Amino acid sequence: MSEIIEKYGEALFSNAQKAAQTAYAPYSQFHVGAAVLSADYEIYMGCNVENAAYPEGLCAEASAIAQMVQQGKTTIKAIAVYANSQELTTPCGGCRQKIREFAAPKTPILICNDTGIIATMTLAELLPHSFGPDNLKR
Ligand code: THU
C-alpha cells in the first residue's frame, strides 16, 4: 500500500486538485476533485457535477470511476479525493460503495487539500463489512 502512495501519491493528489477546478458546484460552492489509479497505472479524473434538482448531483469520485470504466478498466488501485477544506473530505457513503465495486479492502484512499495528502485510509476502514460482487455469487 505505501509503495503505491510513494510512487503515485503526488500524481494522484495533483490530478485530483486539478479536477476540482472543473467542478460544477453552483449550489454548494464546494469544489471536489477525484483521481483514480487503475490496475495499469493510468489516472482518471472526475469532479462533482451538481444539478438544480439537488439529489441528481454527481460526486467527484463517481465521475472519476465512470471515466475509468468508460476506458474498459474495472480495478481501482488507489483513489485521491481533493477539496479545499480544513476538514477531511472523505468519500460520502454512496461513493464508498461505488469504490467498493472496483477496489480491495486494502485499497488506499488519499484525502487531500491544498496542503497535499492529509490522511490516508483503506476502503475497509471507511466501509467495514461491506457488501460487494462476491455476495451475489451462489
Ligand atoms: N462531494 C463530492 O463530490 N465528493 C465527496 O466525497 C463529498 C461531497 C460533493 C457533492 C456536492 O456536490 C458537494 O460536494 C457538497 O456536498
Coordinates of C-alpha atoms and ligand atoms in Angstrom, one line a residue:
M1 CA 0.0 0.0 0.0
S2 CA 2.7 2.5 1.0
E3 CA 4.6 1.7 -2.2
I4 CA 1.7 2.8 -4.3
I5 CA 1.4 6.0 -2.3
E6 CA 5.1 6.7 -2.6
K7 CA 5.1 6.2 -6.3
Y8 CA 1.7 7.6 -7.3
G9 CA 0.5 9.7 -4.3
E10 CA 1.8 13.0 -5.7
A11 CA 0.3 12.5 -9.2
L12 CA -3.0 11.4 -7.7
F13 CA -3.1 14.5 -5.5
S14 CA -2.2 16.9 -8.3
N15 CA -4.7 15.3 -10.6
A16 CA -7.5 15.4 -8.0
Q17 CA -6.7 19.0 -7.3
K18 CA -6.7 19.9 -11.0
A19 CA -10.0 18.1 -11.5
A20 CA -11.6 20.2 -8.7
Q21 CA -11.1 23.3 -10.9
T22 CA -13.6 21.9 -13.4
A23 CA -16.3 21.2 -10.7
Y24 CA -19.8 22.4 -11.5
A25 CA -20.9 23.3 -8.0
P26 CA -23.1 26.5 -8.2
Y27 CA -25.3 25.4 -5.3
S28 CA -22.8 24.2 -2.6
Q29 CA -19.7 26.1 -3.9
F30 CA -17.9 23.1 -2.7
H31 CA -15.5 22.0 -5.4
V32 CA -14.3 18.4 -5.2
G33 CA -11.9 16.5 -7.5
A34 CA -11.0 12.9 -7.6
A35 CA -8.3 10.8 -9.2
V36 CA -8.4 7.1 -9.7
L37 CA -5.4 4.9 -10.3
S38 CA -6.4 1.9 -12.5
A39 CA -4.6 -1.5 -12.5
D40 CA -2.5 -0.5 -15.4
Y41 CA -1.4 2.7 -13.6
E42 CA -3.4 5.1 -15.6
I43 CA -5.1 8.0 -13.8
Y44 CA -8.7 9.0 -14.4
M45 CA -10.1 12.3 -13.1
G46 CA -13.5 13.4 -12.0
C47 CA -15.3 16.4 -10.5
N48 CA -18.6 16.9 -8.8
V49 CA -21.4 17.9 -11.1
E50 CA -24.4 19.4 -9.3
N51 CA -28.0 19.8 -10.5
A52 CA -30.8 22.2 -9.9
A53 CA -32.7 19.1 -8.8
Y54 CA -30.3 18.7 -5.9
P55 CA -30.4 14.9 -5.4
E56 CA -29.4 14.4 -9.0
G57 CA -25.9 15.8 -8.4
L58 CA -22.9 13.6 -9.1
C59 CA -19.9 13.3 -6.7
A60 CA -16.3 13.6 -8.0
E61 CA -15.5 10.0 -7.1
A62 CA -18.4 8.7 -9.2
S63 CA -17.4 10.8 -12.1
A64 CA -13.8 9.6 -11.9
I65 CA -14.9 6.0 -11.7
A66 CA -17.1 6.5 -14.7
Q67 CA -14.2 7.8 -16.7
M68 CA -12.1 4.7 -15.8
V69 CA -14.9 2.3 -16.6
Q70 CA -15.5 4.0 -19.9
Q71 CA -11.9 3.1 -20.8
G72 CA -12.6 -0.6 -20.0
K73 CA -10.9 -0.7 -16.7
T74 CA -12.5 -2.2 -13.6
T75 CA -9.9 -2.2 -10.9
I76 CA -9.1 0.7 -8.6
K77 CA -5.5 0.5 -7.2
A78 CA -5.9 3.8 -5.3
I79 CA -8.1 6.9 -5.2
A80 CA -7.4 10.5 -4.2
V81 CA -10.2 12.9 -3.2
Y82 CA -9.4 16.7 -3.0
A83 CA -11.4 19.6 -1.6
N84 CA -10.1 23.0 -0.5
S85 CA -11.1 22.4 3.1
Q86 CA -9.5 22.1 6.5
E87 CA -11.8 19.2 7.3
L88 CA -11.1 15.8 5.9
T89 CA -13.2 15.4 2.8
T90 CA -13.8 11.7 2.9
P91 CA -16.0 10.0 0.3
C92 CA -19.7 10.0 1.1
G93 CA -21.4 6.8 1.9
G94 CA -22.7 6.2 -1.6
C95 CA -19.2 6.8 -3.1
R96 CA -17.6 4.4 -0.6
Q97 CA -19.9 1.7 -2.1
K98 CA -19.1 2.8 -5.6
I99 CA -15.4 2.5 -4.9
R100 CA -16.1 -0.9 -3.2
E101 CA -17.3 -2.3 -6.5
F102 CA -13.8 -2.0 -8.1
A103 CA -11.4 -1.9 -5.1
A104 CA -10.0 -4.3 -2.5
P105 CA -10.3 -3.9 1.3
K106 CA -6.8 -2.5 1.5
T107 CA -7.1 -0.1 -1.4
P108 CA -5.8 3.2 -0.2
I109 CA -8.0 6.3 -0.2
L110 CA -5.9 9.5 -0.1
I111 CA -7.7 12.6 1.4
C112 CA -6.2 15.8 0.1
N113 CA -6.5 19.6 0.4
D114 CA -4.3 22.4 -0.7
T115 CA -1.5 21.3 1.6
G116 CA -1.3 17.9 -0.1
I117 CA -2.3 14.4 1.2
I118 CA -3.6 15.0 4.7
A119 CA -4.8 11.5 5.5
T120 CA -4.7 8.0 4.1
M121 CA -7.2 5.3 4.9
T122 CA -8.2 2.0 3.4
L123 CA -11.5 1.1 1.9
A124 CA -12.1 -1.4 4.7
E125 CA -11.6 1.4 7.3
L126 CA -14.2 3.5 5.5
L127 CA -16.6 0.7 4.7
P128 CA -16.2 -2.2 7.0
H129 CA -18.2 -5.5 6.5
S130 CA -19.2 -4.2 3.1
F131 CA -21.5 -5.8 0.5
G132 CA -19.9 -6.5 -2.9
P133 CA -19.9 -8.6 -6.0
D134 CA -18.9 -11.8 -4.1
N135 CA -22.1 -11.6 -2.1
L136 CA -24.0 -12.3 -5.3
K137 CA -22.1 -15.5 -6.1
R138 CA -24.0 -18.7 -5.5
Ligands
THU1 N1 -19.0 15.8 -2.8 C1 -18.2 15.0 -3.6 O1 -18.1 15.2 -4.8 N2 -17.4 14.0 -3.0 C2 -17.3 13.8 -1.7 O2 -16.6 13.0 -1.3 C3 -18.1 14.7 -0.8 C4 -19.1 15.5 -1.4 C5 -19.8 16.8 -3.4 C6 -21.2 16.6 -3.6 C7 -21.8 18.0 -3.7 O3 -21.7 18.5 -5.0 C8 -20.8 18.8 -2.8 O4 -19.6 18.0 -2.7 C9 -21.3 19.2 -1.4 O5 -21.8 18.1 -0.8

